[in-house]
Tab-separated table of C-alpha atoms in Angstrom:
chain	number	residue	atom	x	y	z
A	1	MET	CA	-45.830	89.814	48.922
A	2	LYS	CA	-44.568	90.975	52.292
A	3	LEU	CA	-42.027	93.768	52.694
A	4	ALA	CA	-40.477	94.963	55.941
A	5	VAL	CA	-38.966	98.402	56.512
A	6	VAL	CA	-36.433	98.587	59.348
A	7	GLY	CA	-36.435	102.203	60.414
A	8	GLY	CA	-40.099	102.503	59.505
A	9	GLY	CA	-40.472	105.380	61.955
A	10	SER	CA	-38.384	107.610	59.689
A	11	THR	CA	-40.030	110.734	58.336
A	12	TYR	CA	-38.910	109.420	54.903
A	13	THR	CA	-41.366	106.541	55.131
A	14	PRO	CA	-44.476	108.276	53.680
A	15	GLU	CA	-42.469	108.862	50.485
A	16	LEU	CA	-41.887	105.131	50.288
A	17	ILE	CA	-45.543	104.352	51.025
A	18	ASP	CA	-46.673	106.731	48.314
A	19	GLY	CA	-44.470	104.879	45.825
A	20	PHE	CA	-45.863	101.499	46.865
A	21	ALA	CA	-49.389	102.865	46.404
A	22	ARG	CA	-48.793	104.472	42.993
A	23	LEU	CA	-46.707	101.637	41.583
A	24	ARG	CA	-48.713	98.669	42.828
A	25	ASP	CA	-48.818	97.134	39.366
A	26	THR	CA	-45.018	97.018	39.398
A	27	LEU	CA	-44.739	95.721	42.965
A	28	PRO	CA	-47.952	94.107	44.295
A	29	VAL	CA	-47.333	94.423	48.030
A	30	THR	CA	-49.931	92.705	50.179
A	31	GLU	CA	-48.362	93.413	53.579
A	32	LEU	CA	-45.990	96.139	54.660
A	33	VAL	CA	-44.412	95.958	58.115
A	34	LEU	CA	-42.878	99.104	59.597
A	35	ILE	CA	-40.302	98.246	62.281
A	36	ASP	CA	-38.870	100.800	64.683
A	37	PRO	CA	-38.077	101.012	68.400
A	38	ALA	CA	-39.454	104.590	68.478
A	39	THR	CA	-43.050	103.482	68.964
A	40	ASP	CA	-44.501	106.995	69.281
A	41	ARG	CA	-43.216	108.025	65.850
A	42	LEU	CA	-44.020	104.603	64.442
A	43	GLU	CA	-47.705	104.863	65.254
A	44	LEU	CA	-47.966	108.322	63.701
A	45	ILE	CA	-46.354	107.136	60.477
A	46	GLY	CA	-48.193	103.820	60.458
A	47	GLY	CA	-51.515	105.660	60.656
A	48	LEU	CA	-50.575	107.966	57.787
A	49	ALA	CA	-49.354	104.979	55.738
A	50	ARG	CA	-52.747	103.295	56.083
A	51	ARG	CA	-54.538	106.487	55.042
A	52	ILE	CA	-52.275	106.935	51.984
A	53	LEU	CA	-52.974	103.390	50.812
A	54	ALA	CA	-56.706	103.795	51.433
A	55	ARG	CA	-56.852	107.082	49.523
A	56	GLN	CA	-55.231	105.451	46.508
A	57	GLY	CA	-57.348	102.299	46.733
A	58	HIS	CA	-54.435	100.013	47.595
A	59	PRO	CA	-55.586	96.798	49.303
A	60	GLY	CA	-52.323	96.180	51.173
A	61	LYS	CA	-52.133	95.880	54.950
A	62	VAL	CA	-49.800	98.034	57.062
A	63	THR	CA	-48.622	96.746	60.421
A	64	THR	CA	-46.205	98.305	62.901
A	65	THR	CA	-43.948	96.688	65.470
A	66	ALA	CA	-40.885	97.294	67.607
A	67	ASP	CA	-40.094	93.562	67.436
A	68	LEU	CA	-37.536	93.105	64.669
A	69	ASP	CA	-37.662	89.311	64.622
A	70	ALA	CA	-41.456	89.220	64.337
A	71	GLY	CA	-41.497	91.992	61.746
A	72	VAL	CA	-39.050	90.403	59.317
A	73	ASP	CA	-40.454	86.893	59.664
A	74	GLY	CA	-41.744	85.772	56.275
A	75	ALA	CA	-40.692	88.973	54.496
A	76	ASP	CA	-39.700	88.684	50.849
A	77	ALA	CA	-37.488	91.768	51.137
A	78	VAL	CA	-36.263	93.915	54.008
A	79	LEU	CA	-35.461	97.590	53.429
A	80	LEU	CA	-32.955	99.239	55.783
A	81	GLN	CA	-33.213	102.985	56.413
A	82	LEU	CA	-31.503	103.530	59.761
A	83	ARG	CA	-29.921	106.486	61.498
A	84	ILE	CA	-28.083	105.260	64.584
A	85	GLY	CA	-28.036	108.105	67.088
A	86	GLY	CA	-30.713	110.059	65.227
A	87	GLN	CA	-30.409	113.675	64.148
A	88	ALA	CA	-28.385	114.448	67.300
A	89	ALA	CA	-25.558	112.222	66.059
A	90	ARG	CA	-25.851	113.724	62.603
A	91	LEU	CA	-25.514	117.205	64.075
A	92	GLN	CA	-22.272	116.138	65.732
A	93	ASP	CA	-20.977	114.544	62.508
A	94	GLU	CA	-21.526	117.862	60.755
A	95	THR	CA	-19.991	119.977	63.541
A	96	TRP	CA	-16.812	118.585	65.118
A	97	PRO	CA	-14.882	118.049	61.848
A	98	LEU	CA	-15.167	121.800	61.241
A	99	GLU	CA	-13.112	122.350	64.394
A	100	CYS	CA	-10.184	120.826	62.467
A	101	GLY	CA	-10.909	122.740	59.242
A	102	CYS	CA	-12.430	119.688	57.558
A	103	VAL	CA	-15.818	119.344	55.939
A	104	GLY	CA	-18.589	118.276	58.306
A	105	GLN	CA	-20.885	115.916	56.423
A	106	GLU	CA	-22.738	112.764	57.385
A	107	THR	CA	-21.612	110.445	54.582
A	108	THR	CA	-18.095	111.506	53.661
A	109	GLY	CA	-14.964	112.606	55.458
A	110	ALA	CA	-14.657	112.216	59.217
A	111	GLY	CA	-18.407	112.511	59.819
A	112	GLY	CA	-19.061	109.756	57.314
A	113	LEU	CA	-16.566	107.518	59.100
A	114	ALA	CA	-18.294	108.159	62.423
A	115	LYS	CA	-21.603	107.153	60.902
A	116	ALA	CA	-20.077	103.985	59.430
A	117	LEU	CA	-18.619	103.000	62.808
A	118	ARG	CA	-22.000	103.451	64.505
A	119	THR	CA	-23.986	101.782	61.749
A	120	VAL	CA	-22.147	98.706	60.456
A	121	PRO	CA	-22.385	96.587	63.639
A	122	VAL	CA	-26.096	97.340	64.029
A	123	VAL	CA	-26.866	96.540	60.388
A	124	LEU	CA	-24.940	93.267	60.549
A	125	ASP	CA	-26.887	92.228	63.649
A	126	ILE	CA	-30.166	93.030	61.880
A	127	ALA	CA	-29.082	91.143	58.771
A	128	GLU	CA	-28.141	88.061	60.771
A	129	ARG	CA	-31.558	88.074	62.413
A	130	VAL	CA	-33.195	88.433	58.995
A	131	ARG	CA	-31.178	85.458	57.749
A	132	ARG	CA	-32.268	83.331	60.714
A	133	ALA	CA	-35.926	84.283	60.257
A	134	ASN	CA	-36.028	84.052	56.468
A	135	PRO	CA	-32.799	83.170	54.633
A	136	ASP	CA	-34.329	83.799	51.206
A	137	ALA	CA	-35.182	87.444	51.898
A	138	TRP	CA	-33.354	90.167	49.995
A	139	ILE	CA	-31.903	93.051	51.990
A	140	ILE	CA	-32.086	96.436	50.257
A	141	ASP	CA	-29.839	98.954	51.986
A	142	PHE	CA	-30.620	102.654	51.815
A	143	THR	CA	-28.664	103.353	55.008
A	144	ASN	CA	-25.631	105.609	54.610
A	145	PRO	CA	-22.774	105.313	54.005
A	146	VAL	CA	-24.331	102.909	51.492
A	147	GLY	CA	-21.105	101.661	49.908
A	148	ILE	CA	-19.475	100.686	53.197
A	149	VAL	CA	-22.672	99.228	54.668
A	150	THR	CA	-23.385	97.206	51.526
A	151	ARG	CA	-19.854	95.842	51.483
A	152	ALA	CA	-20.203	94.785	55.128
A	153	LEU	CA	-23.416	92.934	54.259
A	154	LEU	CA	-21.974	91.223	51.190
A	155	GLN	CA	-18.767	90.231	52.984
A	156	ALA	CA	-20.893	88.536	55.638
A	157	GLY	CA	-22.680	86.522	52.957
A	158	HIS	CA	-26.032	88.284	52.977
A	159	LYS	CA	-28.332	88.663	49.959
A	160	ALA	CA	-27.930	92.426	49.815
A	161	VAL	CA	-28.026	95.276	47.331
A	162	GLY	CA	-27.266	98.923	48.072
A	163	LEU	CA	-29.496	101.699	46.771
A	164	CYS	CA	-29.066	105.461	46.423
A	165	ASN	CA	-31.340	108.077	44.885
A	166	VAL	CA	-28.646	110.230	43.236
A	167	ALA	CA	-28.811	108.455	39.872
A	168	ILE	CA	-32.594	108.413	39.586
A	169	GLY	CA	-32.682	112.083	40.558
A	170	LEU	CA	-30.260	112.972	37.771
A	171	GLN	CA	-32.158	110.775	35.309
A	172	ARG	CA	-35.376	112.662	36.076
A	173	LYS	CA	-33.623	116.021	35.905
A	174	PHE	CA	-32.006	115.294	32.544
A	175	ALA	CA	-35.218	113.847	31.111
A	176	ALA	CA	-37.064	117.045	31.982
A	177	LEU	CA	-34.357	119.225	30.428
A	178	LEU	CA	-34.365	117.103	27.259
A	179	ASP	CA	-38.165	116.812	27.152
A	180	LEU	CA	-37.970	113.022	27.198
A	181	ALA	CA	-39.622	110.380	29.351
A	182	PRO	CA	-37.358	109.214	32.224
A	183	GLY	CA	-37.442	105.674	30.850
A	184	ASP	CA	-35.845	106.959	27.637
A	185	ILE	CA	-32.724	108.091	29.510
A	186	HIS	CA	-29.868	105.707	30.327
A	187	LEU	CA	-26.981	107.069	32.393
A	188	ASP	CA	-23.384	105.919	32.069
A	189	HIS	CA	-23.204	106.200	35.857
A	190	VAL	CA	-19.842	105.060	37.241
A	191	GLY	CA	-17.994	105.254	40.548
A	192	LEU	CA	-18.632	104.656	44.234
A	193	ASN	CA	-21.623	105.626	46.309
A	194	HIS	CA	-21.627	109.430	46.615
A	195	LEU	CA	-18.575	109.552	44.331
A	196	THR	CA	-19.948	109.093	40.814
A	197	TRP	CA	-19.835	110.725	37.416
A	198	GLU	CA	-22.276	110.612	34.513
A	199	LEU	CA	-19.968	109.823	31.599
A	200	GLY	CA	-22.847	109.665	29.146
A	201	VAL	CA	-26.576	110.396	28.936
A	202	ARG	CA	-27.940	107.991	26.354
A	203	ARG	CA	-31.220	107.860	24.532
A	204	GLY	CA	-33.033	104.558	24.916
A	205	GLY	CA	-30.370	102.320	26.450
A	206	PRO	CA	-26.676	101.550	26.979
A	207	ASP	CA	-25.938	101.621	23.246
A	208	GLY	CA	-28.061	104.669	22.447
A	209	GLU	CA	-27.018	108.085	21.194
A	210	ASP	CA	-25.015	110.058	23.768
A	211	LEU	CA	-26.917	113.260	24.486
A	212	LEU	CA	-24.494	114.547	27.122
A	213	PRO	CA	-22.494	116.997	24.966
A	214	GLY	CA	-25.676	118.693	23.764
A	215	LEU	CA	-27.156	118.618	27.260
A	216	LEU	CA	-24.146	120.412	28.695
A	217	ALA	CA	-24.073	122.929	25.867
A	218	ALA	CA	-27.745	123.818	26.233
A	219	HIS	CA	-28.272	123.400	29.966
A	220	GLY	CA	-24.822	123.505	31.546
A	221	GLU	CA	-25.636	126.598	33.608
A	222	THR	CA	-28.698	124.952	35.138
A	223	ILE	CA	-26.879	121.707	35.909
A	224	ALA	CA	-23.906	123.564	37.379
A	225	GLY	CA	-26.269	125.584	39.563
A	226	ASP	CA	-27.839	122.413	40.928
A	227	LEU	CA	-24.377	121.023	41.714
A	228	ARG	CA	-23.199	124.360	43.110
A	229	LEU	CA	-20.116	124.204	40.933
A	230	PRO	CA	-18.945	126.737	38.329
A	231	ARG	CA	-20.178	126.123	34.800
A	232	ALA	CA	-16.556	126.206	33.660
A	233	VAL	CA	-15.776	123.105	35.743
A	234	LEU	CA	-18.443	121.080	33.936
A	235	ASP	CA	-17.252	122.360	30.571
A	236	ARG	CA	-13.671	121.335	31.333
A	237	LEU	CA	-14.654	117.898	32.642
A	238	GLY	CA	-17.212	117.153	29.948
A	239	VAL	CA	-19.103	114.939	32.436
A	240	VAL	CA	-21.591	115.527	35.255
A	241	PRO	CA	-20.264	114.741	38.739
A	242	SER	CA	-22.480	113.841	41.655
A	243	TYR	CA	-23.221	116.848	43.847
A	244	TYR	CA	-21.185	115.100	46.554
A	245	LEU	CA	-18.077	115.767	44.465
A	246	ARG	CA	-18.320	119.385	45.564
A	247	TYR	CA	-16.879	118.280	48.912
A	248	PHE	CA	-13.755	117.218	47.000
A	249	TYR	CA	-13.599	119.812	44.205
A	250	ALA	CA	-14.398	122.807	46.460
A	251	HIS	CA	-13.554	121.517	49.944
A	252	ASP	CA	-12.205	124.736	51.456
A	253	GLU	CA	-15.056	126.781	50.021
A	254	VAL	CA	-17.575	124.352	51.525
A	255	VAL	CA	-15.859	124.487	54.936
A	256	ARG	CA	-16.079	128.299	54.910
A	257	GLU	CA	-19.779	128.120	54.014
A	258	LEU	CA	-20.566	125.560	56.705
A	259	GLY	CA	-19.026	127.828	59.317
A	260	THR	CA	-21.426	130.659	58.523
A	261	LYS	CA	-24.855	128.991	58.472
A	262	PRO	CA	-26.975	126.503	60.419
A	263	SER	CA	-26.095	122.876	59.793
A	264	ARG	CA	-28.202	120.712	57.537
A	265	ALA	CA	-28.847	118.502	60.565
A	266	ALA	CA	-30.422	121.416	62.440
A	267	GLU	CA	-32.585	122.240	59.420
A	268	VAL	CA	-33.700	118.626	59.064
A	269	ALA	CA	-34.451	118.274	62.777
A	270	ALA	CA	-36.746	121.314	62.614
A	271	MET	CA	-38.361	119.956	59.468
A	272	GLU	CA	-38.901	116.565	61.108
A	273	ARG	CA	-40.723	118.171	64.030
A	274	GLU	CA	-43.042	119.919	61.600
A	275	LEU	CA	-43.550	116.751	59.550
A	276	LEU	CA	-44.408	114.660	62.596
A	277	ALA	CA	-47.005	117.245	63.600
A	278	LEU	CA	-48.509	116.983	60.120
A	279	TYR	CA	-48.435	113.191	60.191
A	280	GLY	CA	-50.510	113.231	63.359
A	281	ASP	CA	-53.421	114.948	61.582
A	282	PRO	CA	-56.048	112.210	61.039
A	283	ALA	CA	-57.303	114.086	57.960
A	284	LEU	CA	-53.929	113.861	56.175
A	285	ASP	CA	-53.989	111.051	53.626
A	286	GLU	CA	-51.166	111.975	51.250
A	287	LYS	CA	-47.511	112.845	51.618
A	288	PRO	CA	-47.221	116.562	52.458
A	289	ALA	CA	-45.386	118.968	50.172
A	290	LEU	CA	-42.864	119.670	52.943
A	291	LEU	CA	-41.533	116.124	52.603
A	292	ALA	CA	-39.940	117.060	49.261
A	293	LYS	CA	-37.526	119.326	51.182
A	294	ARG	CA	-36.520	116.516	53.549
A	295	GLY	CA	-34.392	114.757	50.912
A	296	GLY	CA	-34.623	111.324	49.350
A	297	ALA	CA	-36.393	112.432	46.171
A	298	PHE	CA	-37.502	109.497	43.993
A	299	TYR	CA	-36.355	107.031	46.658
A	300	SER	CA	-39.708	105.287	46.446
A	301	GLU	CA	-39.532	104.748	42.688
A	302	ALA	CA	-35.971	103.422	42.923
A	303	ALA	CA	-36.898	101.101	45.791
A	304	VAL	CA	-39.998	99.778	44.035
A	305	ASP	CA	-38.136	99.119	40.788
A	306	LEU	CA	-35.285	97.342	42.569
A	307	ALA	CA	-37.542	95.209	44.768
A	308	ALA	CA	-39.698	94.268	41.775
A	309	SER	CA	-36.672	93.080	39.815
A	310	LEU	CA	-35.182	91.154	42.736
A	311	LEU	CA	-38.484	89.480	43.530
A	312	GLY	CA	-39.187	88.524	39.927
A	313	ASP	CA	-42.305	90.627	39.535
A	314	GLY	CA	-41.212	92.865	36.710
A	315	GLY	CA	-39.750	96.347	36.913
A	316	PRO	CA	-36.885	97.746	34.864
A	317	ALA	CA	-34.179	95.169	34.188
A	318	VAL	CA	-31.361	97.735	34.390
A	319	GLN	CA	-30.903	99.865	37.492
A	320	VAL	CA	-28.131	101.739	39.284
A	321	VAL	CA	-27.139	99.777	42.380
A	322	ASN	CA	-24.287	99.251	44.807
A	323	THR	CA	-22.791	95.796	44.439
A	324	TYR	CA	-19.510	93.901	44.111
A	325	ASN	CA	-17.139	95.163	41.433
A	326	ASN	CA	-16.297	91.700	40.042
A	327	GLY	CA	-13.988	93.075	37.365
A	328	THR	CA	-16.245	95.928	36.205
A	329	LEU	CA	-13.618	98.529	37.122
A	330	PRO	CA	-10.374	96.619	36.464
A	331	PHE	CA	-8.244	98.808	38.714
A	332	LEU	CA	-10.293	97.786	41.804
A	333	ALA	CA	-10.448	94.479	43.641
A	334	ASP	CA	-13.382	92.239	42.802
A	335	ASP	CA	-14.818	92.629	46.309
A	336	ALA	CA	-14.866	96.429	46.217
A	337	VAL	CA	-18.419	97.770	46.158
A	338	ILE	CA	-19.134	100.117	43.279
A	339	GLU	CA	-22.184	102.074	42.122
A	340	VAL	CA	-23.012	101.361	38.471
A	341	GLN	CA	-25.759	100.291	36.116
A	342	ALA	CA	-26.535	96.609	36.543
A	343	HIS	CA	-28.905	94.019	35.186
A	344	VAL	CA	-31.087	92.992	38.132
A	345	ASP	CA	-33.275	89.922	38.422
A	346	ALA	CA	-34.116	87.284	41.027
A	347	SER	CA	-30.495	86.094	41.043
A	348	GLY	CA	-29.280	89.556	42.025
A	349	PRO	CA	-27.385	92.377	40.276
A	350	ARG	CA	-24.800	91.881	37.541
A	351	PRO	CA	-22.953	95.090	36.584
A	352	LEU	CA	-23.015	96.139	32.954
A	353	ALA	CA	-19.720	96.772	31.213
A	354	ALA	CA	-18.580	100.250	32.215
A	355	ALA	CA	-16.702	102.807	30.167
A	356	ARG	CA	-13.018	103.193	30.995
A	357	LEU	CA	-12.595	105.760	33.749
A	358	ASP	CA	-10.184	108.579	33.021
A	359	PRO	CA	-7.282	108.711	35.536
A	360	LEU	CA	-8.764	111.969	36.839
A	361	TYR	CA	-11.684	109.962	38.237
A	362	ALA	CA	-10.101	106.517	38.621
A	363	GLY	CA	-7.440	107.930	40.938
A	364	LEU	CA	-10.033	109.363	43.311
A	365	VAL	CA	-12.119	106.179	43.157
A	366	SER	CA	-9.045	104.115	44.077
A	367	HIS	CA	-8.169	106.495	46.894
A	368	VAL	CA	-11.654	106.444	48.436
A	369	THR	CA	-11.905	102.671	48.004
A	370	ALA	CA	-8.700	102.318	50.058
A	371	TYR	CA	-10.253	104.512	52.737
A	372	GLU	CA	-13.421	102.380	52.668
A	373	ASP	CA	-11.330	99.230	53.176
A	374	LEU	CA	-9.853	100.759	56.317
A	375	ALA	CA	-13.162	102.227	57.465
A	376	LEU	CA	-14.863	98.846	57.278
A	377	ASP	CA	-11.996	97.240	59.172
A	378	ALA	CA	-12.404	99.867	61.897
A	379	ALA	CA	-16.164	99.342	62.003
A	380	LEU	CA	-15.782	95.574	62.318
A	381	ARG	CA	-12.855	95.385	64.734
A	382	GLY	CA	-12.750	98.748	66.484
A	383	GLY	CA	-9.665	100.392	67.922
A	384	ARG	CA	-8.317	103.925	67.930
A	385	GLU	CA	-5.421	103.065	65.610
A	386	ARG	CA	-7.773	101.690	62.949
A	387	VAL	CA	-9.870	104.852	63.129
A	388	PHE	CA	-6.742	106.986	62.783
A	389	LYS	CA	-5.522	105.035	59.749
A	390	ALA	CA	-8.900	105.298	58.016
A	391	LEU	CA	-8.917	109.071	58.530
A	392	LEU	CA	-5.301	109.407	57.399
A	393	ALA	CA	-6.212	107.521	54.213
A	394	HIS	CA	-9.202	109.723	53.407
A	395	PRO	CA	-8.458	112.247	50.620
A	396	LEU	CA	-10.271	114.981	52.583
A	397	VAL	CA	-7.950	114.468	55.571
A	398	GLY	CA	-4.571	112.979	54.582
A	399	GLN	CA	-2.375	114.681	57.220
A	400	TYR	CA	-1.360	113.016	60.458
A	401	GLU	CA	-2.081	115.996	62.726
A	402	LEU	CA	-5.547	116.369	61.237
A	403	ALA	CA	-6.146	112.641	61.552
A	404	GLU	CA	-5.079	112.681	65.211
A	405	GLY	CA	-7.346	115.589	66.082
A	406	LEU	CA	-10.293	114.123	64.194
A	407	THR	CA	-9.780	110.717	65.827
A	408	ASP	CA	-9.913	112.276	69.288
A	409	ARG	CA	-13.120	114.150	68.461
A	410	LEU	CA	-14.781	111.194	66.738
A	411	LEU	CA	-14.223	108.930	69.730
A	412	ALA	CA	-15.280	111.575	72.249
A	413	HIS	CA	-18.567	112.211	70.433
A	414	ASN	CA	-19.432	108.569	69.754
A	415	LYS	CA	-18.543	106.652	72.924
A	416	GLU	CA	-22.158	105.747	73.656
A	417	HIS	CA	-22.461	104.063	70.244
A	418	LEU	CA	-19.096	102.251	70.119
A	419	ALA	CA	-18.853	99.317	72.496
A	420	TRP	CA	-15.063	99.217	72.208
A	421	ALA	CA	-14.413	102.954	72.729
């Protein structure tokens, strides 16, 4: 089995390699190709990847290349983990929205739109080249904003599934709090990428006992602390929101905080420099502890499980993915991309029936889906007016003066990445 990772020079990659090594019975990879134009980073990470596999006795071969077409040729699945513009672009996404009093974040709000505009055209070009080289290959997208990118891929007719690590992280957290194995926990996980709620935490499967009320009663303070929301908010909602909901539920508080501390992008850039220095040590043959602070926890397990199910080699049959709605949430169009539990096999994902969303959540899902419609249109066709309309539609913007100011800043900071700007 051959897998290709586009963006293989990412400092995330050793996490993925470690998962392939540990879970080789689930996903028997024989060749792993790391593809990245940043050849200096790529060689560092490729060397560490080979040492990780060797340490764990994995027989797979790791190759590196800057040639996308050669790298994806013959691949059974292609994983996308791109950051167009690197950490420098992320730093801008987290900075200029604050000048307008809006949250600066790389996947939501104005910064998230900027990333979508930079990313969608590049991903579609990659996907088309994958299709020409190997039309049967699955594309697994971990590139943010996952919902918009996945919808772009699906609309263009690609065999694509979007993946995020929020759900698996919560599953592991809840399992530990409940003293259960992660496989014994099923989440009623419903919403859009980075806009989800856990409506239930079930023992054993979709029809199992709902442990959420007891979980909140016993561990609500801990969960609220992880989400950085007041315990009272969780008690009133009776569900567990994604930590990204803090940008909506406490927007002004977050903006004040972001104005008083270094950006996450600056922290990550410093961490990446340290990680790359570690990766260059020829004695290092395991992922370093520092990588846990980089983000992407449990990404490797989620990726392995999803690839195994898509490629017909086992793995859990039910996973949280980003895919077409197709009637799952009846208030959305069928071609909206949602993030829910789905049955996954070689034919692709099929969403499980989802619990009815309370208007408190359905209204926000509808609102953000409308923004995503406009954001994708702007990413595909360009134009200042389309950018303005997408920002005006976003629930974290919603005022024409804000949208005008944000549009000006977005275009000024992203001209080198937008051919039409």
